[in-house]
Tab-separated table of C-alpha atoms in Angstrom:
chain	number	residue	atom	x	y	z
S	99	MET	CA	12.616	28.756	15.360
S	100	ILE	CA	12.312	25.051	14.625
S	101	THR	CA	15.514	23.228	13.753
S	102	SER	CA	15.258	21.306	10.493
S	103	TYR	CA	16.152	17.626	10.508
S	104	LYS	CA	15.989	16.988	6.775
S	105	SER	CA	17.050	13.368	6.988
S	106	THR	CA	17.544	10.683	9.564
S	107	GLU	CA	21.268	11.172	9.007
S	108	ASP	CA	20.965	14.480	10.859
S	109	ALA	CA	20.197	12.448	13.989
S	110	PRO	CA	22.602	9.482	13.800
S	111	GLY	CA	21.823	6.611	16.099
S	112	MET	CA	18.518	8.051	17.288
S	113	LYS	CA	16.032	5.298	17.962
S	114	GLU	CA	12.361	5.860	17.324
S	115	SER	CA	11.515	5.401	20.987
S	116	ASP	CA	14.132	7.986	21.984
S	117	ILE	CA	12.816	10.470	19.437
S	118	ILE	CA	9.286	10.065	20.761
S	119	ARG	CA	10.368	10.492	24.370
S	120	ARG	CA	12.211	13.695	23.484
S	121	ILE	CA	9.221	15.020	21.525
S	122	LEU	CA	6.996	14.396	24.526
S	123	SER	CA	9.560	16.211	26.656
S	124	GLY	CA	9.174	19.328	24.532
S	125	GLU	CA	11.485	18.892	21.534
S	126	LYS	CA	8.666	18.887	19.025
S	127	GLU	CA	11.017	19.833	16.189
S	128	LEU	CA	12.168	16.206	16.249
S	129	TYR	CA	8.758	15.189	14.909
S	130	GLU	CA	10.123	16.089	11.476
S	131	ILE	CA	12.328	13.004	11.642
S	132	LEU	CA	9.300	10.751	12.127
S	133	VAL	CA	7.447	12.498	9.320
S	134	ARG	CA	10.289	12.065	6.852
S	135	ARG	CA	10.863	8.464	7.855
S	136	ASN	CA	7.221	7.573	7.204
S	137	ASN	CA	6.213	9.751	4.227
S	138	GLN	CA	6.810	7.138	1.514
S	139	LYS	CA	5.125	4.285	3.354
S	140	LEU	CA	2.171	6.403	4.442
S	141	PHE	CA	1.623	7.752	0.922
S	142	ARG	CA	1.578	4.280	-0.596
S	143	CYS	CA	-0.819	2.933	2.013
S	144	ILE	CA	-3.278	5.789	1.542
S	145	ARG	CA	-2.853	5.488	-2.231
S	146	GLY	CA	-4.540	2.132	-1.950
S	147	TYR	CA	-7.718	3.923	-0.858
S	148	LEU	CA	-7.668	7.319	-2.534
S	149	SER	CA	-6.500	8.325	-5.994
S	150	ASP	CA	-6.402	12.119	-5.863
S	151	GLU	CA	-2.923	13.198	-4.813
S	152	GLU	CA	-4.023	16.379	-3.060
S	153	GLU	CA	-6.551	14.429	-1.038
S	154	ILE	CA	-3.868	11.891	-0.160
S	155	LYS	CA	-1.628	14.702	1.064
S	156	ASP	CA	-4.504	16.094	3.090
S	157	VAL	CA	-5.073	12.716	4.734
S	158	MET	CA	-1.355	12.392	5.376
S	159	GLN	CA	-1.238	15.782	7.057
S	160	ASN	CA	-4.305	15.098	9.176
S	161	SER	CA	-2.920	11.711	10.178
S	162	TYR	CA	0.413	13.172	11.234
S	163	LEU	CA	-1.321	15.879	13.246
S	164	LYS	CA	-3.641	13.405	14.957
S	165	ALA	CA	-0.679	11.185	15.751
S	166	PHE	CA	1.187	14.178	17.185
S	167	ASP	CA	-1.776	15.228	19.329
S	168	LYS	CA	-2.163	11.691	20.677
S	169	LEU	CA	1.522	10.867	20.902
S	170	SER	CA	1.345	10.550	24.674
S	171	GLN	CA	-1.069	7.626	24.161
S	172	PHE	CA	1.377	5.773	21.925
S	173	LYS	CA	2.899	2.663	23.435
S	174	LEU	CA	6.613	2.696	22.795
S	175	GLN	CA	6.890	-1.069	22.465
S	176	ALA	CA	4.892	-0.903	19.221
S	177	SER	CA	5.914	0.472	15.820
S	178	PHE	CA	5.065	4.132	15.278
S	179	SER	CA	4.560	3.551	11.548
S	180	THR	CA	1.937	0.853	12.177
S	181	TRP	CA	0.083	3.111	14.605
S	182	LEU	CA	0.292	6.013	12.152
S	183	ILE	CA	-0.979	3.939	9.228
S	184	ARG	CA	-3.981	2.783	11.272
S	185	ILE	CA	-4.866	6.418	11.895
S	186	ALA	CA	-4.512	7.155	8.184
S	187	MET	CA	-6.626	4.147	7.192
S	188	ASN	CA	-9.454	5.273	9.412
S	189	GLU	CA	-9.197	8.786	7.997
S	190	ALA	CA	-9.304	7.479	4.417
S	191	LEU	CA	-12.220	5.144	5.161
S	192	VAL	CA	-14.208	7.998	6.693
S	193	ARG	CA	-13.708	9.989	3.501
S	194	LEU	CA	-14.777	7.068	1.351
S	195	LYS	CA	-17.888	6.686	3.471
S	196	GLN	CA	-18.667	10.381	3.079
S	197	LYS	CA	-18.406	9.943	-0.686
S	198	GLY	CA	-20.788	7.015	-0.558
S	199	LYS	CA	-18.111	4.547	-1.660
S	200	ILE	CA	-18.524	2.483	1.495
S	201	VAL	CA	-22.141	1.678	2.258
S	202	GLU	CA	-23.422	1.144	5.813
S	203	LEU	CA	-19.948	1.134	7.256
S	204	ASN	CA	-19.491	2.232	10.834
S	205	VAL	CA	-15.860	3.217	10.977
S	206	LYS	CA	-15.893	3.268	14.784
S	207	ASP	CA	-16.695	-0.433	14.752
S	208	MET	CA	-13.460	-0.998	12.862
S	209	VAL	CA	-11.240	0.475	15.560
S	210	GLY	CA	-10.202	-1.546	18.579
S	211	SER	CA	-8.528	-0.052	21.619
S	212	GLU	CA	-5.237	-1.780	20.849
S	213	ASN	CA	-5.305	-3.489	17.477
S	214	GLY	CA	-6.836	-0.870	15.175
S	215	LEU	CA	-8.980	-2.248	12.377
S	216	ASP	CA	-10.966	-5.401	12.898
S	217	ASP	CA	-9.599	-7.942	10.430
S	218	ASN	CA	-12.949	-9.297	9.201
S	219	VAL	CA	-14.522	-5.905	8.620
S	220	TYR	CA	-11.286	-4.600	7.155
S	221	ARG	CA	-11.078	-7.370	4.570
S	222	GLU	CA	-14.739	-6.976	3.669
S	223	HIS	CA	-14.614	-3.228	3.089
S	224	ASN	CA	-10.968	-2.707	2.205
S	225	PRO	CA	-10.956	-0.820	-1.114
S	226	GLN	CA	-7.286	-1.578	-1.537
S	227	SER	CA	-8.010	-5.305	-1.641
S	228	ARG	CA	-10.793	-4.782	-4.164
S	229	MET	CA	-8.554	-2.564	-6.274
S	230	ILE	CA	-5.727	-5.100	-6.198
S	231	ARG	CA	-8.089	-7.885	-7.286
S	232	LYS	CA	-9.470	-5.762	-10.130
S	233	GLU	CA	-6.090	-4.525	-11.304
S	234	GLY	CA	-4.629	-7.996	-10.861
S	235	ARG	CA	-7.203	-9.442	-13.253
S	236	GLU	CA	-6.506	-6.686	-15.762
S	237	LEU	CA	-2.751	-7.201	-15.555
S	238	LEU	CA	-3.149	-10.960	-15.926
S	239	GLU	CA	-5.397	-10.527	-18.963
S	240	ARG	CA	-2.828	-8.231	-20.555
S	241	ALA	CA	0.007	-10.619	-19.776
S	242	ILE	CA	-1.890	-13.607	-21.168
S	243	GLY	CA	-2.740	-11.621	-24.273
S	244	ASP	CA	0.953	-10.938	-24.852
S	245	LEU	CA	1.848	-14.629	-24.900
S	246	ASP	CA	2.522	-16.376	-28.184
S	247	ALA	CA	-0.594	-18.113	-29.449
S	248	ILE	CA	0.593	-21.656	-28.729
S	249	TYR	CA	1.246	-20.808	-25.094
S	250	ARG	CA	-1.779	-18.550	-24.677
S	251	THR	CA	-4.188	-21.165	-25.980
S	252	THR	CA	-2.756	-23.915	-23.823
S	253	TYR	CA	-2.776	-21.740	-20.719
S	254	ILE	CA	-6.362	-20.588	-21.201
S	255	MET	CA	-7.572	-24.120	-21.762
S	256	LYS	CA	-5.910	-25.401	-18.603
S	257	GLU	CA	-6.159	-22.510	-16.150
S	258	LEU	CA	-9.315	-20.729	-17.240
S	259	GLU	CA	-11.358	-23.482	-18.857
S	260	GLU	CA	-10.015	-26.119	-16.437
S	261	MET	CA	-9.528	-28.716	-19.126
S	262	SER	CA	-7.368	-31.721	-18.316
S	263	ILE	CA	-3.929	-32.205	-19.835
S	264	GLU	CA	-5.275	-35.115	-21.862
S	265	GLU	CA	-8.198	-33.076	-23.196
S	266	ILE	CA	-5.883	-30.278	-24.262
S	267	ALA	CA	-3.548	-32.730	-25.980
S	268	ASP	CA	-6.480	-34.196	-27.841
S	269	VAL	CA	-7.890	-30.826	-28.913
S	270	LEU	CA	-4.529	-29.442	-30.057
S	271	ASN	CA	-3.391	-32.765	-31.479
S	272	ILE	CA	-0.130	-32.705	-29.552
S	273	SER	CA	1.396	-35.027	-26.989
S	274	VAL	CA	0.694	-34.830	-23.267
S	275	SER	CA	4.352	-34.009	-22.637
S	276	ASN	CA	4.157	-31.163	-25.145
S	277	VAL	CA	1.130	-29.742	-23.333
S	278	LYS	CA	3.058	-29.828	-20.058
S	279	ILE	CA	6.039	-28.083	-21.639
S	280	ARG	CA	3.835	-25.341	-23.069
S	281	LEU	CA	2.093	-24.826	-19.735
S	282	HIS	CA	5.387	-24.647	-17.904
S	283	ARG	CA	6.761	-22.074	-20.330
S	284	ALA	CA	3.544	-20.052	-20.261
S	285	ARG	CA	3.622	-19.874	-16.473
S	286	LEU	CA	7.271	-18.828	-16.476
S	287	MET	CA	6.621	-16.058	-19.004
S	288	LEU	CA	3.554	-14.838	-17.117
S	289	ARG	CA	5.423	-14.826	-13.828
S	290	GLU	CA	8.242	-12.795	-15.350
S	291	SER	CA	5.853	-10.382	-17.039
S	292	LEU	CA	3.757	-9.823	-13.912
S	293	TYR	CA	6.859	-9.461	-11.770
S	294	GLU	CA	8.177	-6.682	-14.016
S	295	LEU	CA	4.839	-4.899	-13.838
S	296	SER	CA	4.764	-5.220	-10.058
S	297	GLN	CA	8.206	-3.601	-9.769
S	298	ASP	CA	7.023	-0.308	-11.252
S	299	LYS	CA	7.228	1.540	-7.942
S	300	ASP	CA	7.246	4.954	-9.611
S	301	LEU	CA	3.451	4.758	-9.678
S	302	PHE	CA	3.515	5.135	-5.898
S	303	GLU	CA	6.592	7.291	-5.540
S	304	PHE	CA	6.565	10.086	-2.985
S	305	GLY	CA	9.931	11.675	-3.619
S	306	PHE	CA	11.932	14.715	-2.675
S	307	SER	CA	9.762	17.773	-3.365
S	308	LYS	CA	6.559	16.038	-2.295
S	309	CYS	CA	8.231	14.806	0.859
S	310	ASP	CA	9.504	18.315	1.640
S	311	ASP	CA	6.078	19.810	1.006
S	312	ILE	CA	4.086	17.556	3.340
S	313	THR	CA	6.828	17.734	5.976
S	314	GLU	CA	6.783	21.544	5.929
S	315	ARG	CA	3.007	21.595	6.167
S	316	VAL	CA	2.968	19.292	9.169
S	317	MET	CA	5.772	21.088	10.996
S	318	LYS	CA	4.178	24.500	10.471
S	319	ALA	CA	0.902	23.173	11.857
S	320	ILE	CA	2.463	21.936	15.108
S	321	GLN	CA	4.439	25.106	15.866
């Protein structure tokens, strides 16, 4: 019967490297600690690639199992979470390729012996980066639209239309200093608005029951 370590508090003072050494020595029940420590981070990273929650869980499970099978290859001086996320990224990218969402992408070319994904290829084909750019534009458009008209107009003229301060002052029939004040206030309001939107972490939350579910699935699979 596998002992349950339902939180890192059940193993006070246990370093990651010590946990891994003990797992490799036969105490595979300790793998639950690593799973629970990394569930939130792994979910959010995969969420950048895939949107279906069940598919994300499937990728998480497969990644944990692959990491467990190859744990003897893990170099203890590195971070387990980084190594795990690289495995998950490759798994997610393979699925995207199978769906035709990544064209002419050789996933094997993206994996180095030590460093994981090649930076240039990763940036070019990273769906998370594309999603962030797309959603960033949408959020910015919404935030600009919520500005009062005097600030919205000034901001659009300067930042989007690239008009000079003098041109804006002339068009709006206000002083140059007034244009600068409006721009400053518009930027402050946009920064605050976008910051609040960016803090909505519930969109990527992987809390209690979900964490228990994926942990149980992984631990059953390695018994």
